[in-house]
Amino acid sequence: MILPLTLDDVSYSSGGQPIISGVSLSIEAGPSTIILGANGAGKSVLMRLMHGLLSPTAGTIRWHETAARRRQAMVFQRPVMLRRSALANVEYALRLAGLAAGERQRQALAALDEVGLRDVAARPARVLSGGEQQRLALARAWALHPEVLFLDEPTANLDPGATREIETVIRAFDAAGTKIVMATHNLGQARRLGDEVIYLHRGQVLERAAIDRFFPQPSTAEAAAFIKGEVPWA
Amino acid sequence: MGAIGEGLQRIFQLDLELWRIVALSLEVSLSAVILATALGLPLGALLAVKRFPGRRGVIVVLNALMGLPPVVVGLLIYLLLSRAGPLGELGLLFTPGAMVLAQTVLVLPIIAALARQALDDSWREYEEQLRSLGAEGASAALTLIWDARFSLVTAVLAGLGRAAAEVGAVMIVGGNIDGVTRVMTTAIALETSKGDLSLALGLGVVLIAIVLALNATAQLVKDAAQRRFG
C-alpha cells in the first residue's frame, strides 16, 4: 500500500507568485477525499504536487512506499487522447506500465467494458464526444488498477448526462478499493461522491472535515461563504 | 519557343538521357531525405521534449542552419571527401554517395527544426498526461512522432523540396559527370549555358511536376488523416 501520502509544510510558487503555501496534511486510504475551493485556490496545483507532476518549491511530499509512481493515476479536466483507437489508447498506458503484449488487449477491453465503451473500442479516440473521451480517460486509469486515483475537475466541461456517467465510474473505482482524491468546485458533486472535504483557500488548507459535518457547519467564515455561493475574496 | 515543344516531346518520347537524369535525381534526393528524416525527426522530438541547459541555443542554431547555402555545404563536404581530407580514403568524391551525403547535411536541419516546432505544440498538450502515464524522454519523443506523423509529412516534404531543387552542393561534390553524377538541376544549369534549351526545359517541367505531385499527395494524406483520427 503506497498510502498514506504525507505533505509536510509544502509550498509551491511560480514566477514569484505563491500558489500553495505551507500545506501539511496526510492522505489516508479509505474515505474519498474532495479538495474543494474556488477557482484559483490552488486545487489543481495541489493535486499535481501530490501526483508528482510538479515539485514543491519548499517542504516535502512522501509516499509510504518509494515505488509509488506506477500505482497511482490521474484524470485531468480535459482528457488528452492519442491519435489512435480508443482501445489502443488504453493499451498504450498498459504498455508503459510494463504489461506483457499478450495481456494488454484483454485488460484494455475489460476496462472499456467497465466504463461502457466496448462498442467504440475501434473508433479513433479523438473523434469521440467529450463525455466519451473522459470515460475513456477513466478506462485508461482503470486498466492500471491504481491504488490512488486523482481527478482534477473531471466533469467541469461536461453536460449533466455525461457527468452522471462519469460519477458512476468514479463510484465503481471507490467500490473496487481505489482511493479517490478529487478536486472540484461543484458542491453537489462533492456531496455525492465525497466522504471528507479539504477546503483550500488562496493556497492554504483552511478546513478538513467529514462531508456531512462540513456542509451544515463549516468552521471558517471563508468556507461558509463559499458554500453559500458567495465570493469569499470580495 | 520551339524549345518548349521540343522539351515536352523529349519527356513523352521517353528520351533516355532525360529520364536517366530524372531517375538519378530522385535516387539521390530521396536517399538524402530518408537519412535526414531518420536522424532529424528524433532530434526534433528530443528537443521538444527534453529540457536542458543550452536548449534555446541549440534551437537558434538549428533554425539558422535551415538557411545553410548549398554551395557552402558542398564545399565543406568536398573538403571532407577530397583525397587529402579526413574521409578521402572512402573515395566518395564525384560519386552519387557524396551527393547523398551533402544533401543529407543540407536537409537535416530543415527537417529537425520544422519537426521541433510542430512537436513543441503537441508536447504542450500531451506533457502532463504522458508524464502521468510514465512516458518521459525518448519514450515520450517516439509517442509524439507517431502521434503527429501526418503533420510531420510537411517537414519531410520541405526537406525533399530543398534537396530536389538545390544545385550548388551536388555540383561541387558530384561534379556533374555525364551519366554518373548528372542530376536535373545540374543538367539544367549546364544545358542552358550550352544552349540546349529543350533538354533544360524538359527537365524543368519534370522537376516542377514531381514537386507538385508530392505536395498534393501529402495534402490529401493529411486531410484524410485529419478526418479519420481527429
Coordinates of C-alpha atoms in Angstrom, one line a residue:
Chain A
M1 CA 0.0 0.0 0.0
I2 CA 1.5 3.3 -1.1
L3 CA -0.7 5.3 1.2
P4 CA -0.6 7.3 3.4
L5 CA 0.7 10.3 1.4
T6 CA 2.3 12.9 3.7
L7 CA 2.7 16.5 2.8
D8 CA 4.9 18.4 5.2
D9 CA 4.9 22.2 5.0
V10 CA 4.6 22.1 1.2
S11 CA 4.8 25.4 -0.7
Y12 CA 4.8 26.0 -4.4
S13 CA 5.3 29.3 -6.2
S14 CA 5.5 30.1 -9.9
G15 CA 7.1 33.3 -11.1
G16 CA 7.3 34.6 -7.6
Q17 CA 3.6 34.1 -7.0
P18 CA 2.8 31.8 -4.1
I19 CA 0.2 29.3 -5.2
I20 CA 0.4 26.8 -2.4
S21 CA 1.6 28.0 1.0
G22 CA 2.7 25.8 3.8
V23 CA 0.3 22.9 3.4
S24 CA 0.7 20.0 5.8
L25 CA -1.7 17.1 5.5
S26 CA -1.9 13.3 5.2
I27 CA -4.0 11.4 2.7
E28 CA -5.0 8.0 4.1
A29 CA -6.6 5.0 2.5
G30 CA -10.3 4.7 2.7
P31 CA -12.6 7.7 2.6
S32 CA -13.0 9.6 -0.7
T33 CA -11.3 13.0 -0.4
I34 CA -12.7 16.0 -2.0
I35 CA -10.4 19.1 -2.5
L36 CA -12.8 22.0 -2.5
G37 CA -12.2 25.6 -3.3
A38 CA -12.9 28.5 -5.6
N39 CA -11.2 28.9 -8.9
G40 CA -7.6 29.9 -8.3
A41 CA -7.5 28.4 -4.8
G42 CA -4.7 26.1 -5.9
K43 CA -6.6 22.8 -6.2
S44 CA -5.1 21.7 -9.5
V45 CA -1.6 22.6 -8.4
L46 CA -2.0 20.7 -5.1
M47 CA -3.2 17.6 -7.0
R48 CA -0.2 17.9 -9.4
L49 CA 2.2 18.2 -6.5
M50 CA 0.7 15.1 -4.9
H51 CA 0.8 13.2 -8.2
G52 CA 4.4 14.2 -8.8
L53 CA 3.8 16.3 -12.0
L54 CA 5.2 19.3 -10.1
S55 CA 7.9 19.5 -7.5
P56 CA 7.3 21.7 -4.4
T57 CA 9.5 24.8 -4.0
A58 CA 9.6 24.1 -0.3
G59 CA 8.6 21.3 2.0
T60 CA 8.4 17.5 1.3
I61 CA 5.9 15.1 -0.2
R62 CA 6.3 11.5 0.8
W63 CA 4.5 8.3 -0.1
H64 CA 4.5 5.4 2.4
E65 CA 6.3 3.3 -0.2
T66 CA 9.0 4.6 -2.6
A67 CA 7.8 2.9 -5.8
A68 CA 4.5 4.8 -5.7
R69 CA 4.8 6.3 -9.2
R70 CA 3.2 3.5 -11.1
R71 CA 0.5 2.7 -8.5
Q72 CA -1.4 5.9 -9.0
A73 CA -3.3 7.5 -11.9
M74 CA -4.7 10.9 -12.7
V75 CA -7.6 12.1 -14.8
F76 CA -7.5 15.6 -16.0
Q77 CA -10.2 18.2 -16.6
R78 CA -9.6 17.9 -20.4
P79 CA -8.8 14.4 -21.5
V80 CA -5.7 14.0 -23.7
M81 CA -6.1 11.2 -26.2
L82 CA -3.6 10.0 -28.7
R83 CA -4.4 9.7 -32.4
R84 CA -5.2 6.1 -32.3
S85 CA -8.2 3.9 -31.4
A86 CA -9.9 4.0 -28.0
L87 CA -8.6 0.5 -27.4
A88 CA -5.1 1.5 -28.4
N89 CA -5.1 4.4 -26.0
V90 CA -5.7 2.1 -23.1
E91 CA -3.2 -0.4 -24.4
Y92 CA -0.6 2.3 -24.6
A93 CA -1.0 3.0 -20.9
L94 CA -0.6 -0.7 -20.2
R95 CA 2.5 -0.9 -22.3
L96 CA 4.1 1.9 -20.3
A97 CA 3.1 0.2 -17.2
G98 CA 5.2 -2.8 -18.3
L99 CA 2.4 -5.2 -19.1
A100 CA 3.3 -8.1 -21.4
A101 CA 2.0 -7.7 -25.0
G102 CA -0.4 -10.7 -24.8
E103 CA -2.1 -9.4 -21.7
R104 CA -2.7 -5.8 -22.9
Q105 CA -5.7 -6.3 -25.1
R106 CA -7.7 -8.4 -22.7
Q107 CA -7.2 -5.9 -19.8
A108 CA -7.9 -2.9 -22.1
L109 CA -11.1 -4.4 -23.3
A110 CA -12.2 -5.2 -19.7
A111 CA -11.5 -1.6 -18.8
L112 CA -13.6 -0.3 -21.7
D113 CA -16.4 -2.7 -20.6
E114 CA -16.2 -1.2 -17.2
V115 CA -16.9 2.3 -18.5
G116 CA -19.4 1.2 -21.2
L117 CA -17.2 2.0 -24.2
R118 CA -16.7 -1.5 -25.5
D119 CA -18.8 -0.6 -28.6
V120 CA -16.4 2.2 -29.6
A121 CA -13.2 0.3 -28.9
A122 CA -12.1 0.5 -32.6
R123 CA -13.1 4.2 -33.1
P124 CA -10.3 6.8 -33.2
A125 CA -10.3 8.3 -29.6
R126 CA -10.1 11.9 -30.6
V127 CA -13.4 11.8 -32.6
L128 CA -15.3 10.6 -29.5
S129 CA -17.6 13.0 -27.7
G130 CA -16.2 14.9 -24.7
G131 CA -18.1 12.7 -22.3
E132 CA -16.9 9.5 -24.0
Q133 CA -13.3 10.8 -24.0
Q134 CA -13.5 11.4 -20.3
R135 CA -14.8 8.0 -19.7
L136 CA -12.0 6.7 -21.9
A137 CA -9.6 8.5 -19.7
L138 CA -11.2 6.7 -16.7
A139 CA -10.9 3.4 -18.5
R140 CA -7.2 4.1 -19.1
A141 CA -6.8 4.7 -15.4
W142 CA -9.0 1.7 -14.5
A143 CA -6.8 -0.6 -16.6
L144 CA -3.8 0.4 -14.4
H145 CA -5.6 -0.7 -11.2
P146 CA -4.2 2.3 -9.3
E147 CA -4.2 2.4 -5.5
V148 CA -4.9 6.1 -5.7
L149 CA -6.9 8.0 -8.4
F150 CA -6.5 11.8 -8.7
L151 CA -9.3 13.5 -10.5
D152 CA -9.0 17.2 -11.4
E153 CA -12.4 18.6 -12.1
P154 CA -13.3 15.6 -14.3
T155 CA -16.8 16.9 -15.2
A156 CA -16.2 20.6 -15.5
N157 CA -16.7 20.6 -19.3
L158 CA -19.5 18.1 -19.4
D159 CA -23.3 18.1 -19.6
P160 CA -25.4 16.6 -16.8
G161 CA -25.9 13.3 -18.5
A162 CA -22.2 12.8 -19.2
T163 CA -21.5 14.0 -15.6
R164 CA -23.7 11.3 -14.2
E165 CA -21.9 8.6 -16.2
I166 CA -18.6 9.8 -15.0
E167 CA -19.7 9.8 -11.4
T168 CA -20.9 6.2 -11.8
V169 CA -17.5 5.2 -12.9
I170 CA -15.9 7.1 -10.0
R171 CA -18.1 5.2 -7.6
A172 CA -17.0 1.9 -9.2
F173 CA -13.4 2.9 -8.5
D174 CA -14.3 3.6 -4.9
A175 CA -16.1 0.3 -4.6
A176 CA -13.1 -1.5 -6.0
G177 CA -11.0 -0.1 -3.2
T178 CA -9.2 2.7 -5.1
K179 CA -8.6 5.8 -3.0
I180 CA -10.3 8.8 -4.7
V181 CA -8.8 12.3 -4.4
M182 CA -10.9 14.7 -6.4
A183 CA -10.7 18.4 -6.9
T184 CA -14.0 20.2 -7.7
H185 CA -15.9 23.4 -7.2
N186 CA -19.2 21.6 -7.7
L187 CA -20.8 21.3 -4.3
G188 CA -23.4 18.8 -5.4
Q189 CA -20.7 16.5 -6.8
A190 CA -18.7 16.9 -3.6
R191 CA -21.7 15.8 -1.6
R192 CA -22.5 12.9 -3.9
L193 CA -19.0 11.4 -4.1
G194 CA -17.1 12.6 -1.1
D195 CA -16.5 11.3 2.4
E196 CA -14.3 14.1 3.6
V197 CA -13.5 17.7 2.4
I198 CA -10.2 19.5 2.3
Y199 CA -11.2 23.2 1.9
L200 CA -8.5 25.2 0.1
H201 CA -8.4 29.0 0.1
R202 CA -5.7 31.0 -1.5
G203 CA -3.3 28.1 -1.4
Q204 CA -3.9 27.2 2.2
V205 CA -5.9 24.4 3.8
L206 CA -8.5 26.2 5.9
E207 CA -10.6 23.2 6.9
R208 CA -10.7 19.5 6.8
A209 CA -13.8 17.7 7.9
A210 CA -16.2 14.9 7.2
I211 CA -18.6 15.8 4.4
D212 CA -21.8 15.6 6.5
R213 CA -20.2 17.9 9.0
F214 CA -18.6 20.4 6.6
F215 CA -21.7 21.4 4.7
P216 CA -24.0 22.1 7.6
Q217 CA -21.4 23.5 9.9
P218 CA -18.3 24.9 8.2
S219 CA -15.9 26.2 10.9
T220 CA -14.4 29.1 8.9
A221 CA -16.1 32.1 7.6
E222 CA -14.5 31.6 4.1
A223 CA -15.8 28.1 3.8
A224 CA -19.3 29.2 5.0
A225 CA -19.2 32.0 2.4
F226 CA -18.1 29.6 -0.3
I227 CA -20.9 27.1 0.5
K228 CA -23.5 29.9 0.4
G229 CA -22.2 30.7 -3.1
E230 CA -20.7 34.0 -2.1
V231 CA -17.3 35.1 -3.4
P232 CA -15.1 34.7 -0.4
W233 CA -12.4 37.2 -1.6
A234 CA -14.8 40.1 -2.3
Chain B
M1 CA 9.6 29.0 -78.3
G2 CA 10.1 25.8 -80.2
A3 CA 12.3 24.7 -77.3
I4 CA 9.3 24.2 -75.1
G5 CA 7.5 21.9 -77.5
E6 CA 10.8 20.0 -78.1
G7 CA 11.3 19.7 -74.4
L8 CA 7.8 18.3 -73.9
Q9 CA 8.4 15.9 -76.8
R10 CA 11.5 14.6 -75.1
I11 CA 9.5 13.9 -71.9
F12 CA 6.8 11.9 -73.7
Q13 CA 9.1 10.2 -76.2
L14 CA 10.8 8.7 -73.1
D15 CA 14.1 10.3 -74.1
L16 CA 16.6 8.0 -72.4
E17 CA 19.1 10.7 -71.5
L18 CA 16.4 12.8 -69.8
W19 CA 14.8 10.0 -67.8
R20 CA 18.2 8.7 -66.6
I21 CA 18.9 12.1 -65.2
V22 CA 15.5 12.2 -63.5
A23 CA 16.0 8.8 -62.0
L24 CA 19.4 9.7 -60.5
S25 CA 18.0 12.9 -59.1
L26 CA 15.2 11.1 -57.4
E27 CA 17.6 8.4 -56.1
V28 CA 20.0 10.9 -54.6
S29 CA 17.4 13.3 -53.1
L30 CA 15.1 10.6 -51.7
S31 CA 18.1 8.8 -50.1
A32 CA 19.2 12.0 -48.5
V33 CA 15.7 12.8 -47.3
I34 CA 15.3 9.3 -45.8
L35 CA 18.6 9.6 -44.0
A36 CA 17.8 13.1 -42.8
T37 CA 14.3 12.1 -41.7
A38 CA 15.7 9.1 -39.7
L39 CA 18.1 11.5 -37.9
G40 CA 16.0 14.7 -37.9
L41 CA 12.7 13.6 -36.5
P42 CA 14.2 12.0 -33.3
L43 CA 16.4 15.1 -32.9
G44 CA 13.5 17.5 -33.3
A45 CA 11.3 15.4 -30.9
L46 CA 14.0 15.2 -28.2
L47 CA 14.4 19.0 -28.5
A48 CA 10.7 19.4 -28.0
V49 CA 10.5 17.0 -25.0
K50 CA 13.8 17.5 -23.1
R51 CA 14.7 20.5 -21.0
F52 CA 18.4 21.0 -20.6
P53 CA 20.8 23.9 -20.3
G54 CA 21.6 25.4 -23.7
R55 CA 18.4 24.1 -25.3
R56 CA 17.4 27.5 -26.6
G57 CA 20.9 28.0 -28.1
V58 CA 20.6 24.7 -29.9
I59 CA 17.2 25.7 -31.3
V60 CA 18.5 29.0 -32.5
V61 CA 21.5 27.3 -34.3
L62 CA 19.2 24.7 -35.8
N63 CA 16.8 27.3 -37.1
A64 CA 19.8 29.3 -38.5
L65 CA 21.1 26.2 -40.3
M66 CA 17.8 25.9 -42.2
G67 CA 19.2 28.7 -44.4
L68 CA 22.5 27.0 -45.0
P69 CA 23.7 27.9 -48.5
P70 CA 24.0 24.7 -50.6
V71 CA 27.4 25.8 -52.1
V72 CA 28.9 26.1 -48.6
V73 CA 27.7 22.6 -47.7
G74 CA 29.1 21.4 -50.9
L75 CA 32.4 23.0 -50.2
L76 CA 32.6 21.5 -46.7
I77 CA 31.7 18.0 -47.9
Y78 CA 34.2 18.5 -50.7
L79 CA 37.0 19.3 -48.3
L80 CA 35.9 16.3 -46.1
L81 CA 35.9 13.9 -49.0
S82 CA 38.8 15.2 -51.1
R83 CA 41.8 13.0 -51.4
A84 CA 43.7 14.9 -48.7
G85 CA 40.6 15.2 -46.5
P86 CA 39.7 13.2 -43.4
L87 CA 37.3 11.0 -45.3
G88 CA 39.3 10.9 -48.5
E89 CA 40.1 7.2 -48.1
L90 CA 36.5 6.4 -48.9
G91 CA 36.9 7.6 -52.5
L92 CA 33.4 9.0 -52.4
L93 CA 34.1 12.3 -54.1
F94 CA 32.3 12.7 -57.5
T95 CA 30.0 9.8 -56.8
P96 CA 26.3 9.8 -56.1
G97 CA 27.2 8.8 -52.5
A98 CA 28.9 12.1 -52.0
M99 CA 25.8 13.9 -53.3
V100 CA 23.6 12.0 -50.9
L101 CA 25.9 12.9 -48.0
A102 CA 25.9 16.6 -49.0
Q103 CA 22.1 16.8 -49.4
T104 CA 21.6 15.0 -46.1
V105 CA 23.7 17.6 -44.3
L106 CA 21.7 20.3 -46.1
V107 CA 18.3 18.9 -45.3
L108 CA 18.8 17.6 -41.8
P109 CA 18.4 21.0 -40.1
I110 CA 15.3 21.7 -42.1
I111 CA 13.5 18.5 -41.0
A112 CA 14.7 18.7 -37.4
A113 CA 13.8 22.3 -36.9
L114 CA 10.4 22.1 -38.5
A115 CA 9.7 18.8 -36.6
R116 CA 10.7 20.6 -33.3
Q117 CA 8.3 23.4 -34.0
A118 CA 5.4 21.0 -34.7
L119 CA 6.1 18.7 -31.8
D120 CA 6.6 21.6 -29.3
D121 CA 2.8 22.3 -29.7
S122 CA 1.9 18.6 -29.3
W123 CA 4.1 18.4 -26.2
R124 CA 2.3 21.3 -24.6
E125 CA -0.9 19.4 -25.0
Y126 CA 0.4 15.9 -24.0
E127 CA 3.1 16.6 -21.5
E128 CA 1.1 16.1 -18.2
Q129 CA -0.8 13.1 -19.5
L130 CA 2.2 11.4 -20.8
R131 CA 4.3 12.0 -17.7
S132 CA 1.4 10.8 -15.6
L133 CA 1.4 7.6 -17.6
G134 CA 5.1 7.3 -17.2
A135 CA 6.4 8.3 -20.6
E136 CA 9.4 10.6 -20.5
G137 CA 12.4 11.3 -22.6
A138 CA 12.9 9.0 -25.6
S139 CA 9.7 7.1 -25.0
A140 CA 7.7 10.4 -25.0
A141 CA 9.5 11.6 -28.1
L142 CA 8.6 8.4 -30.0
T143 CA 5.0 8.7 -29.0
L144 CA 4.9 12.4 -30.2
I145 CA 6.5 11.5 -33.5
W146 CA 4.0 8.7 -34.2
D147 CA 1.0 10.8 -33.0
A148 CA 2.0 13.8 -35.1
R149 CA 3.1 11.7 -38.1
F150 CA 0.7 13.4 -40.5
S151 CA 1.8 16.9 -39.7
L152 CA 5.5 15.8 -39.9
V153 CA 4.9 15.0 -43.5
T154 CA 5.1 18.7 -44.1
A155 CA 8.6 18.9 -42.5
V156 CA 9.8 16.0 -44.6
L157 CA 8.4 17.5 -47.8
A158 CA 10.1 20.8 -47.1
G159 CA 13.3 18.8 -46.9
L160 CA 12.6 17.0 -50.1
G161 CA 11.8 20.2 -51.9
R162 CA 15.0 21.7 -50.8
A163 CA 17.0 18.6 -51.8
A164 CA 15.4 18.3 -55.3
A165 CA 15.9 22.0 -56.0
E166 CA 19.4 22.7 -55.0
V167 CA 22.3 22.9 -57.5
G168 CA 25.3 24.1 -55.5
A169 CA 26.0 21.1 -53.3
V170 CA 25.6 18.4 -55.8
M171 CA 27.5 20.4 -58.4
I172 CA 30.6 20.7 -56.2
V173 CA 30.7 17.2 -54.7
G174 CA 29.2 15.4 -57.7
G175 CA 31.0 17.2 -60.5
N176 CA 28.0 16.9 -62.9
I177 CA 29.6 14.0 -64.7
D178 CA 27.5 12.8 -67.6
G179 CA 25.9 9.5 -66.9
V180 CA 27.3 9.3 -63.4
T181 CA 26.5 12.3 -61.2
R182 CA 24.4 14.5 -63.5
V183 CA 21.1 15.3 -61.9
M184 CA 18.2 17.5 -63.0
T185 CA 19.4 20.8 -61.5
T186 CA 23.0 20.5 -62.6
A187 CA 21.9 19.4 -66.1
I188 CA 19.5 22.3 -66.4
A189 CA 22.3 24.7 -65.5
L190 CA 24.7 23.1 -67.9
E191 CA 22.4 22.6 -70.9
T192 CA 21.2 26.2 -70.5
S193 CA 24.7 27.5 -70.7
K194 CA 25.4 25.2 -73.7
G195 CA 22.2 26.4 -75.4
D196 CA 20.4 23.1 -75.4
L197 CA 17.2 24.6 -74.1
S198 CA 14.9 21.7 -75.0
L199 CA 16.6 19.3 -72.5
A200 CA 16.8 22.0 -69.9
L201 CA 13.1 22.9 -70.3
G202 CA 12.0 19.2 -70.3
L203 CA 13.9 18.6 -67.1
G204 CA 12.4 21.8 -65.6
V205 CA 8.9 20.6 -66.4
V206 CA 9.6 17.2 -64.8
L207 CA 11.1 18.8 -61.7
I208 CA 8.1 21.0 -61.2
A209 CA 5.6 18.2 -61.8
I210 CA 7.4 15.9 -59.2
V211 CA 7.4 18.6 -56.6
L212 CA 3.7 19.4 -57.2
A213 CA 2.6 15.8 -57.2
L214 CA 4.5 15.2 -53.9
N215 CA 2.9 18.1 -52.2
A216 CA -0.6 17.3 -53.5
T217 CA -0.3 13.7 -52.2
A218 CA 0.9 14.9 -48.8
Q219 CA -2.0 17.3 -48.5
L220 CA -4.5 14.6 -49.4
V221 CA -2.9 12.2 -46.9
K222 CA -3.1 14.9 -44.2
D223 CA -6.7 15.8 -44.9
A224 CA -7.8 12.1 -44.8
A225 CA -5.9 11.5 -41.6
Q226 CA -7.4 14.6 -40.0
R227 CA -10.9 13.4 -40.8
R228 CA -10.2 9.9 -39.6
F229 CA -8.2 10.5 -36.4
G230 CA -9.2 14.0 -35.3

